[in-house]
Amino acid sequence: SAVISQKPSRDICQRGTSLTIQCQVDSQVTMMFWYRQQPGQSLTLIATANQGSEATYESGFVIDKFPISRPNLTFSTLTVSNMSPEDSSIYLCSAKGTGGWTEAFFGQGTRLTVV
Amino acid sequence: AQTVTQSQPEMSVQEAETVTLSCTYDTSESDYYLFWYKQPPSRQMILVIRQEAYKQQNATENRFSVNFQKAAKSFSLKISDSQLGDAAMYFCAYRSIGQGGSEKLVFGKGTKLTVNP
């Protein structure tokens, strides 16, 4: 298993500003994922963060809005840029180990409110 | 693209009773993984149970078991002897397997489970 620490756990931000969310895993993992969970909704994948290469974004999400870094096998950041109230959501980091069907583990999420 | 449907936005159960949460999915793949995750108010996503599609035997984890019907593309979760701590949002999720398959999880919209004392 893996323990994932996500910071900050919550934040209230002014519109037009940016927030960087950090995700630290206690072991090396091959894949890291960033999900968005809008209020009362399910989880939607934003992007897959690959170590040493560009992140792969899902339809509807772009790098300019959600730049991602993955400097090593245990760490990733997601930045929410030029925020608007529509960006108010929970953002969750997830990681998956190597081989087989190892399940994905999740951080505790970041609750973002944009005012 | 794969889709996951949870038709019960909310469910309630009496403590110590049994409840079943429904999940159906759509895919053209023959092998894949299915999961149930629990999300309590703490927001932490916790894996409850998993099933590999090629395995006919239904997965069981203590009080949690699944009824996996591959032909019907159905994957329901049964919680026996419900406890107050089981109260949470439950998400059904699908993941591809094998080369070329996406590693991402596709989630249903969730079912909010309330456990009444």
PDB file of C-alpha atoms in Angstrom:
ATOM      1  CA  SER A   1       0.000   0.000   0.000  1.00  0.00           C
ATOM      2  CA  ALA A   2       0.953   3.648  -0.229  1.00  0.00           C
ATOM      3  CA  VAL A   3       0.301   6.637   1.979  1.00  0.00           C
ATOM      4  CA  ILE A   4      -0.382   9.858   0.117  1.00  0.00           C
ATOM      5  CA  SER A   5      -0.086  13.253   1.745  1.00  0.00           C
ATOM      6  CA  GLN A   6      -1.764  16.165   0.059  1.00  0.00           C
ATOM      7  CA  LYS A   7      -1.312  19.841   0.931  1.00  0.00           C
ATOM      8  CA  PRO A   8      -3.091  22.094   1.588  1.00  0.00           C
ATOM      9  CA  SER A   9      -6.146  20.280   2.892  1.00  0.00           C
ATOM     10  CA  ARG A  10      -8.281  23.328   2.179  1.00  0.00           C
ATOM     11  CA  ASP A  11      -7.946  26.882   0.988  1.00  0.00           C
ATOM     12  CA  ILE A  12     -10.024  29.907   0.172  1.00  0.00           C
ATOM     13  CA  CYS A  13      -8.647  31.905  -2.737  1.00  0.00           C
ATOM     14  CA  GLN A  14      -9.452  35.098  -4.577  1.00  0.00           C
ATOM     15  CA  ARG A  15     -10.554  34.848  -8.165  1.00  0.00           C
ATOM     16  CA  GLY A  16      -7.806  35.454 -10.662  1.00  0.00           C
ATOM     17  CA  THR A  17      -5.109  33.964  -8.450  1.00  0.00           C
ATOM     18  CA  SER A  18      -3.434  30.548  -8.658  1.00  0.00           C
ATOM     19  CA  LEU A  19      -3.043  27.733  -6.150  1.00  0.00           C
ATOM     20  CA  THR A  20      -0.529  24.907  -6.219  1.00  0.00           C
ATOM     21  CA  ILE A  21      -1.485  21.630  -4.583  1.00  0.00           C
ATOM     22  CA  GLN A  22       1.245  19.231  -3.537  1.00  0.00           C
ATOM     23  CA  CYS A  23       1.053  15.443  -3.457  1.00  0.00           C
ATOM     24  CA  GLN A  24       3.691  13.347  -1.729  1.00  0.00           C
ATOM     25  CA  VAL A  25       3.732   9.538  -1.780  1.00  0.00           C
ATOM     26  CA  ASP A  26       5.674   7.527   0.767  1.00  0.00           C
ATOM     27  CA  SER A  27       6.993   5.133  -1.890  1.00  0.00           C
ATOM     28  CA  GLN A  28       7.929   5.257  -5.546  1.00  0.00           C
ATOM     29  CA  VAL A  29       4.960   4.908  -7.864  1.00  0.00           C
ATOM     30  CA  THR A  30       4.704   4.681 -11.600  1.00  0.00           C
ATOM     31  CA  MET A  31       1.604   6.732 -12.177  1.00  0.00           C
ATOM     32  CA  MET A  32       0.017   9.653 -10.401  1.00  0.00           C
ATOM     33  CA  PHE A  33      -3.388  11.068 -11.199  1.00  0.00           C
ATOM     34  CA  TRP A  34      -5.227  14.274 -10.440  1.00  0.00           C
ATOM     35  CA  TYR A  35      -9.002  14.210 -10.072  1.00  0.00           C
ATOM     36  CA  ARG A  36     -11.577  16.937  -9.575  1.00  0.00           C
ATOM     37  CA  GLN A  37     -14.724  16.381  -7.538  1.00  0.00           C
ATOM     38  CA  GLN A  38     -17.209  19.204  -7.906  1.00  0.00           C
ATOM     39  CA  PRO A  39     -19.714  19.717  -5.079  1.00  0.00           C
ATOM     40  CA  GLY A  40     -21.976  16.703  -4.752  1.00  0.00           C
ATOM     41  CA  GLN A  41     -20.526  15.111  -7.843  1.00  0.00           C
ATOM     42  CA  SER A  42     -18.335  12.189  -8.775  1.00  0.00           C
ATOM     43  CA  LEU A  43     -14.627  12.237  -9.525  1.00  0.00           C
ATOM     44  CA  THR A  44     -13.411  13.323 -12.938  1.00  0.00           C
ATOM     45  CA  LEU A  45      -9.847  12.747 -14.065  1.00  0.00           C
ATOM     46  CA  ILE A  46      -7.961  15.919 -14.928  1.00  0.00           C
ATOM     47  CA  ALA A  47      -4.671  14.397 -16.006  1.00  0.00           C
ATOM     48  CA  THR A  48      -2.157  11.631 -15.552  1.00  0.00           C
ATOM     49  CA  ALA A  49       1.236  12.786 -14.313  1.00  0.00           C
ATOM     50  CA  ASN A  50       4.145  10.874 -15.786  1.00  0.00           C
ATOM     51  CA  GLN A  51       7.648  11.163 -14.381  1.00  0.00           C
ATOM     52  CA  GLY A  52      10.033  12.680 -16.891  1.00  0.00           C
ATOM     53  CA  SER A  53       7.422  13.574 -19.482  1.00  0.00           C
ATOM     54  CA  GLU A  54       4.496  15.859 -20.075  1.00  0.00           C
ATOM     55  CA  ALA A  55       1.266  15.130 -18.257  1.00  0.00           C
ATOM     56  CA  THR A  56      -1.554  13.605 -20.257  1.00  0.00           C
ATOM     57  CA  TYR A  57      -4.732  15.670 -20.026  1.00  0.00           C
ATOM     58  CA  GLU A  58      -8.297  14.471 -20.357  1.00  0.00           C
ATOM     59  CA  SER A  59     -10.784  16.089 -22.656  1.00  0.00           C
ATOM     60  CA  GLY A  60     -11.915  19.418 -21.298  1.00  0.00           C
ATOM     61  CA  PHE A  61      -8.766  20.087 -19.275  1.00  0.00           C
ATOM     62  CA  VAL A  62      -5.784  22.045 -20.598  1.00  0.00           C
ATOM     63  CA  ILE A  63      -2.239  22.546 -19.445  1.00  0.00           C
ATOM     64  CA  ASP A  64      -2.516  26.332 -19.274  1.00  0.00           C
ATOM     65  CA  LYS A  65      -5.289  26.052 -16.710  1.00  0.00           C
ATOM     66  CA  PHE A  66      -3.985  23.017 -14.803  1.00  0.00           C
ATOM     67  CA  PRO A  67      -0.203  22.808 -15.133  1.00  0.00           C
ATOM     68  CA  ILE A  68       1.240  19.697 -13.525  1.00  0.00           C
ATOM     69  CA  SER A  69       4.728  18.805 -12.440  1.00  0.00           C
ATOM     70  CA  ARG A  70       6.154  15.360 -11.709  1.00  0.00           C
ATOM     71  CA  PRO A  71       9.821  15.851 -10.817  1.00  0.00           C
ATOM     72  CA  ASN A  72      10.340  12.369  -9.361  1.00  0.00           C
ATOM     73  CA  LEU A  73       8.605   9.082  -8.583  1.00  0.00           C
ATOM     74  CA  THR A  74       7.152  10.240  -5.263  1.00  0.00           C
ATOM     75  CA  PHE A  75       5.956  13.803  -5.837  1.00  0.00           C
ATOM     76  CA  SER A  76       3.621  15.802  -8.041  1.00  0.00           C
ATOM     77  CA  THR A  77       1.976  19.201  -8.033  1.00  0.00           C
ATOM     78  CA  LEU A  78      -1.192  20.516  -9.626  1.00  0.00           C
ATOM     79  CA  THR A  79      -1.681  24.233 -10.123  1.00  0.00           C
ATOM     80  CA  VAL A  80      -5.132  25.697 -10.609  1.00  0.00           C
ATOM     81  CA  SER A  81      -4.483  28.891 -12.549  1.00  0.00           C
ATOM     82  CA  ASN A  82      -6.451  32.107 -12.926  1.00  0.00           C
ATOM     83  CA  MET A  83      -9.159  30.753 -10.678  1.00  0.00           C
ATOM     84  CA  SER A  84     -12.856  31.486 -10.931  1.00  0.00           C
ATOM     85  CA  PRO A  85     -15.704  30.408  -8.621  1.00  0.00           C
ATOM     86  CA  GLU A  86     -16.378  27.508 -11.033  1.00  0.00           C
ATOM     87  CA  ASP A  87     -13.050  26.013  -9.939  1.00  0.00           C
ATOM     88  CA  SER A  88     -14.382  25.518  -6.414  1.00  0.00           C
ATOM     89  CA  SER A  89     -14.045  21.766  -5.957  1.00  0.00           C
ATOM     90  CA  ILE A  90     -12.210  19.050  -4.138  1.00  0.00           C
ATOM     91  CA  TYR A  91      -8.998  18.102  -5.898  1.00  0.00           C
ATOM     92  CA  LEU A  92      -7.672  14.610  -5.210  1.00  0.00           C
ATOM     93  CA  CYS A  93      -4.305  13.119  -5.918  1.00  0.00           C
ATOM     94  CA  SER A  94      -4.053   9.405  -6.619  1.00  0.00           C
ATOM     95  CA  ALA A  95      -1.162   7.039  -7.191  1.00  0.00           C
ATOM     96  CA  LYS A  96      -0.795   3.563  -8.570  1.00  0.00           C
ATOM     97  CA  GLY A  97       2.027   1.121  -8.024  1.00  0.00           C
ATOM     98  CA  THR A  98       3.695  -1.223 -10.438  1.00  0.00           C
ATOM     99  CA  GLY A  99       2.409  -4.377 -12.011  1.00  0.00           C
ATOM    100  CA  GLY A 100      -0.850  -6.207 -12.137  1.00  0.00           C
ATOM    101  CA  TRP A 101      -3.969  -4.641 -10.903  1.00  0.00           C
ATOM    102  CA  THR A 102      -2.624  -2.788  -7.928  1.00  0.00           C
ATOM    103  CA  GLU A 103      -5.363  -0.496  -6.807  1.00  0.00           C
ATOM    104  CA  ALA A 104      -5.045   3.255  -6.818  1.00  0.00           C
ATOM    105  CA  PHE A 105      -4.541   4.998  -3.506  1.00  0.00           C
ATOM    106  CA  PHE A 106      -5.817   8.478  -2.784  1.00  0.00           C
ATOM    107  CA  GLY A 107      -4.772  11.496  -0.811  1.00  0.00           C
ATOM    108  CA  GLN A 108      -7.240  13.161   1.504  1.00  0.00           C
ATOM    109  CA  GLY A 109      -8.062  15.831  -1.027  1.00  0.00           C
ATOM    110  CA  THR A 110      -7.856  19.605  -1.147  1.00  0.00           C
ATOM    111  CA  ARG A 111     -11.080  21.519  -0.722  1.00  0.00           C
ATOM    112  CA  LEU A 112     -10.748  24.708  -2.780  1.00  0.00           C
ATOM    113  CA  THR A 113     -13.173  27.601  -2.501  1.00  0.00           C
ATOM    114  CA  VAL A 114     -12.783  30.518  -4.895  1.00  0.00           C
ATOM    115  CA  VAL A 115     -14.432  33.784  -3.897  1.00  0.00           C
TER     116      VAL A 115
ATOM    117  CA  ALA B   1     -15.540   4.973 -23.818  1.00  0.00           C
ATOM    118  CA  GLN B   2     -16.468   3.212 -20.646  1.00  0.00           C
ATOM    119  CA  THR B   3     -19.291   4.465 -18.462  1.00  0.00           C
ATOM    120  CA  VAL B   4     -20.368   3.574 -14.940  1.00  0.00           C
ATOM    121  CA  THR B   5     -23.916   4.086 -13.672  1.00  0.00           C
ATOM    122  CA  GLN B   6     -25.103   4.108 -10.087  1.00  0.00           C
ATOM    123  CA  SER B   7     -28.871   4.463 -10.151  1.00  0.00           C
ATOM    124  CA  GLN B   8     -29.363   5.030  -6.413  1.00  0.00           C
ATOM    125  CA  PRO B   9     -28.332   8.537  -5.342  1.00  0.00           C
ATOM    126  CA  GLU B  10     -29.194   7.724  -1.722  1.00  0.00           C
ATOM    127  CA  MET B  11     -29.806   4.620   0.336  1.00  0.00           C
ATOM    128  CA  SER B  12     -30.477   4.035   4.009  1.00  0.00           C
ATOM    129  CA  VAL B  13     -30.185   0.978   6.208  1.00  0.00           C
ATOM    130  CA  GLN B  14     -30.782   0.132   9.830  1.00  0.00           C
ATOM    131  CA  GLU B  15     -27.778  -0.734  11.891  1.00  0.00           C
ATOM    132  CA  ALA B  16     -27.037  -4.495  11.764  1.00  0.00           C
ATOM    133  CA  GLU B  17     -29.141  -4.937   8.627  1.00  0.00           C
ATOM    134  CA  THR B  18     -27.984  -5.676   5.090  1.00  0.00           C
ATOM    135  CA  VAL B  19     -27.992  -3.270   2.168  1.00  0.00           C
ATOM    136  CA  THR B  20     -27.132  -3.652  -1.510  1.00  0.00           C
ATOM    137  CA  LEU B  21     -25.799  -0.834  -3.678  1.00  0.00           C
ATOM    138  CA  SER B  22     -26.233  -1.143  -7.436  1.00  0.00           C
ATOM    139  CA  CYS B  23     -23.736  -0.461 -10.195  1.00  0.00           C
ATOM    140  CA  THR B  24     -23.855  -1.119 -13.913  1.00  0.00           C
ATOM    141  CA  TYR B  25     -21.214  -0.341 -16.474  1.00  0.00           C
ATOM    142  CA  ASP B  26     -20.709  -0.289 -20.185  1.00  0.00           C
ATOM    143  CA  THR B  27     -17.589  -1.491 -21.940  1.00  0.00           C
ATOM    144  CA  SER B  28     -16.488  -3.336 -25.048  1.00  0.00           C
ATOM    145  CA  GLU B  29     -13.461  -4.791 -23.307  1.00  0.00           C
ATOM    146  CA  SER B  30     -13.382  -8.409 -22.198  1.00  0.00           C
ATOM    147  CA  ASP B  31     -11.092  -7.970 -19.235  1.00  0.00           C
ATOM    148  CA  TYR B  32     -11.007  -5.153 -16.741  1.00  0.00           C
ATOM    149  CA  TYR B  33     -11.102  -4.298 -13.061  1.00  0.00           C
ATOM    150  CA  LEU B  34     -14.017  -3.128 -10.975  1.00  0.00           C
ATOM    151  CA  PHE B  35     -13.799  -1.403  -7.621  1.00  0.00           C
ATOM    152  CA  TRP B  36     -15.977  -0.027  -4.877  1.00  0.00           C
ATOM    153  CA  TYR B  37     -14.555   2.968  -3.048  1.00  0.00           C
ATOM    154  CA  LYS B  38     -15.925   4.558   0.105  1.00  0.00           C
ATOM    155  CA  GLN B  39     -15.663   8.297   0.753  1.00  0.00           C
ATOM    156  CA  PRO B  40     -16.578   9.367   4.295  1.00  0.00           C
ATOM    157  CA  PRO B  41     -16.934  13.064   5.214  1.00  0.00           C
ATOM    158  CA  SER B  42     -13.158  13.185   5.688  1.00  0.00           C
ATOM    159  CA  ARG B  43     -12.958  13.050   1.852  1.00  0.00           C
ATOM    160  CA  GLN B  44     -10.434  10.196   1.915  1.00  0.00           C
ATOM    161  CA  MET B  45     -11.198   7.662  -0.821  1.00  0.00           C
ATOM    162  CA  ILE B  46     -10.905   4.197   0.693  1.00  0.00           C
ATOM    163  CA  LEU B  47     -10.886   1.002  -1.340  1.00  0.00           C
ATOM    164  CA  VAL B  48     -13.624  -1.336  -0.130  1.00  0.00           C
ATOM    165  CA  ILE B  49     -13.387  -4.231  -2.547  1.00  0.00           C
ATOM    166  CA  ARG B  50     -12.113  -5.111  -6.007  1.00  0.00           C
ATOM    167  CA  GLN B  51     -12.958  -7.637  -8.687  1.00  0.00           C
ATOM    168  CA  GLU B  52     -11.063  -8.788 -11.753  1.00  0.00           C
ATOM    169  CA  ALA B  53     -13.448  -9.454 -14.607  1.00  0.00           C
ATOM    170  CA  TYR B  54     -12.064 -12.840 -15.644  1.00  0.00           C
ATOM    171  CA  LYS B  55     -12.641 -14.243 -12.160  1.00  0.00           C
ATOM    172  CA  GLN B  56     -16.092 -15.751 -11.883  1.00  0.00           C
ATOM    173  CA  GLN B  57     -15.953 -15.974  -8.117  1.00  0.00           C
ATOM    174  CA  ASN B  58     -17.411 -12.956  -6.379  1.00  0.00           C
ATOM    175  CA  ALA B  59     -14.988 -11.016  -4.202  1.00  0.00           C
ATOM    176  CA  THR B  60     -15.560 -10.872  -0.454  1.00  0.00           C
ATOM    177  CA  GLU B  61     -13.914  -8.722   2.205  1.00  0.00           C
ATOM    178  CA  ASN B  62     -15.318  -9.365   5.666  1.00  0.00           C
ATOM    179  CA  ARG B  63     -18.805  -7.790   5.722  1.00  0.00           C
ATOM    180  CA  PHE B  64     -18.519  -6.572   2.127  1.00  0.00           C
ATOM    181  CA  SER B  65     -19.243  -8.749  -0.871  1.00  0.00           C
ATOM    182  CA  VAL B  66     -20.069  -8.199  -4.502  1.00  0.00           C
ATOM    183  CA  ASN B  67     -22.457  -9.772  -6.971  1.00  0.00           C
ATOM    184  CA  PHE B  68     -20.587  -9.624 -10.263  1.00  0.00           C
ATOM    185  CA  GLN B  69     -22.691 -10.448 -13.315  1.00  0.00           C
ATOM    186  CA  LYS B  70     -20.375 -10.032 -16.295  1.00  0.00           C
ATOM    187  CA  ALA B  71     -22.941 -10.713 -19.005  1.00  0.00           C
ATOM    188  CA  ALA B  72     -25.316  -8.201 -17.482  1.00  0.00           C
ATOM    189  CA  LYS B  73     -22.433  -5.777 -16.765  1.00  0.00           C
ATOM    190  CA  SER B  74     -23.588  -5.474 -13.199  1.00  0.00           C
ATOM    191  CA  PHE B  75     -21.433  -5.090 -10.083  1.00  0.00           C
ATOM    192  CA  SER B  76     -23.446  -4.611  -6.899  1.00  0.00           C
ATOM    193  CA  LEU B  77     -22.049  -4.230  -3.396  1.00  0.00           C
ATOM    194  CA  LYS B  78     -23.629  -5.940  -0.424  1.00  0.00           C
ATOM    195  CA  ILE B  79     -22.887  -4.684   3.069  1.00  0.00           C
ATOM    196  CA  SER B  80     -23.872  -7.101   5.813  1.00  0.00           C
ATOM    197  CA  ASP B  81     -24.326  -6.262   9.486  1.00  0.00           C
ATOM    198  CA  SER B  82     -24.222  -2.539   8.691  1.00  0.00           C
ATOM    199  CA  GLN B  83     -22.380  -0.349  11.156  1.00  0.00           C
ATOM    200  CA  LEU B  84     -22.607   3.378  11.841  1.00  0.00           C
ATOM    201  CA  GLY B  85     -19.099   3.737  10.439  1.00  0.00           C
ATOM    202  CA  ASP B  86     -20.280   2.465   7.071  1.00  0.00           C
ATOM    203  CA  ALA B  87     -22.123   5.731   6.467  1.00  0.00           C
ATOM    204  CA  ALA B  88     -20.409   7.393   3.507  1.00  0.00           C
ATOM    205  CA  MET B  89     -20.556   8.000  -0.224  1.00  0.00           C
ATOM    206  CA  TYR B  90     -19.872   4.818  -2.167  1.00  0.00           C
ATOM    207  CA  PHE B  91     -18.421   4.996  -5.651  1.00  0.00           C
ATOM    208  CA  CYS B  92     -18.285   2.198  -8.169  1.00  0.00           C
ATOM    209  CA  ALA B  93     -15.278   2.442 -10.507  1.00  0.00           C
ATOM    210  CA  TYR B  94     -13.976   0.758 -13.652  1.00  0.00           C
ATOM    211  CA  ARG B  95     -10.428   0.413 -14.894  1.00  0.00           C
ATOM    212  CA  SER B  96      -9.058  -1.072 -18.075  1.00  0.00           C
ATOM    213  CA  ILE B  97      -6.489  -3.835 -17.995  1.00  0.00           C
ATOM    214  CA  GLY B  98      -3.725  -4.880 -20.312  1.00  0.00           C
ATOM    215  CA  GLN B  99      -1.590  -3.229 -22.913  1.00  0.00           C
ATOM    216  CA  GLY B 100      -2.929  -0.065 -24.377  1.00  0.00           C
ATOM    217  CA  GLY B 101      -5.618   0.212 -21.758  1.00  0.00           C
ATOM    218  CA  SER B 102      -5.974   3.421 -19.843  1.00  0.00           C
ATOM    219  CA  GLU B 103      -4.960   3.225 -16.219  1.00  0.00           C
ATOM    220  CA  LYS B 104      -7.488   5.800 -15.191  1.00  0.00           C
ATOM    221  CA  LEU B 105     -10.495   5.047 -13.051  1.00  0.00           C
ATOM    222  CA  VAL B 106     -13.948   5.824 -14.397  1.00  0.00           C
ATOM    223  CA  PHE B 107     -16.321   6.544 -11.537  1.00  0.00           C
ATOM    224  CA  GLY B 108     -20.062   6.388 -11.146  1.00  0.00           C
ATOM    225  CA  LYS B 109     -21.898   9.321  -9.585  1.00  0.00           C
ATOM    226  CA  GLY B 110     -21.982   7.698  -6.179  1.00  0.00           C
ATOM    227  CA  THR B 111     -24.546   6.495  -3.656  1.00  0.00           C
ATOM    228  CA  LYS B 112     -24.889   8.197  -0.304  1.00  0.00           C
ATOM    229  CA  LEU B 113     -25.425   5.560   2.364  1.00  0.00           C
ATOM    230  CA  THR B 114     -27.026   6.494   5.668  1.00  0.00           C
ATOM    231  CA  VAL B 115     -26.955   4.045   8.561  1.00  0.00           C
ATOM    232  CA  ASN B 116     -29.710   4.549  11.111  1.00  0.00           C
ATOM    233  CA  PRO B 117     -29.139   3.504  14.728  1.00  0.00           C
TER     234      PRO B 117
END
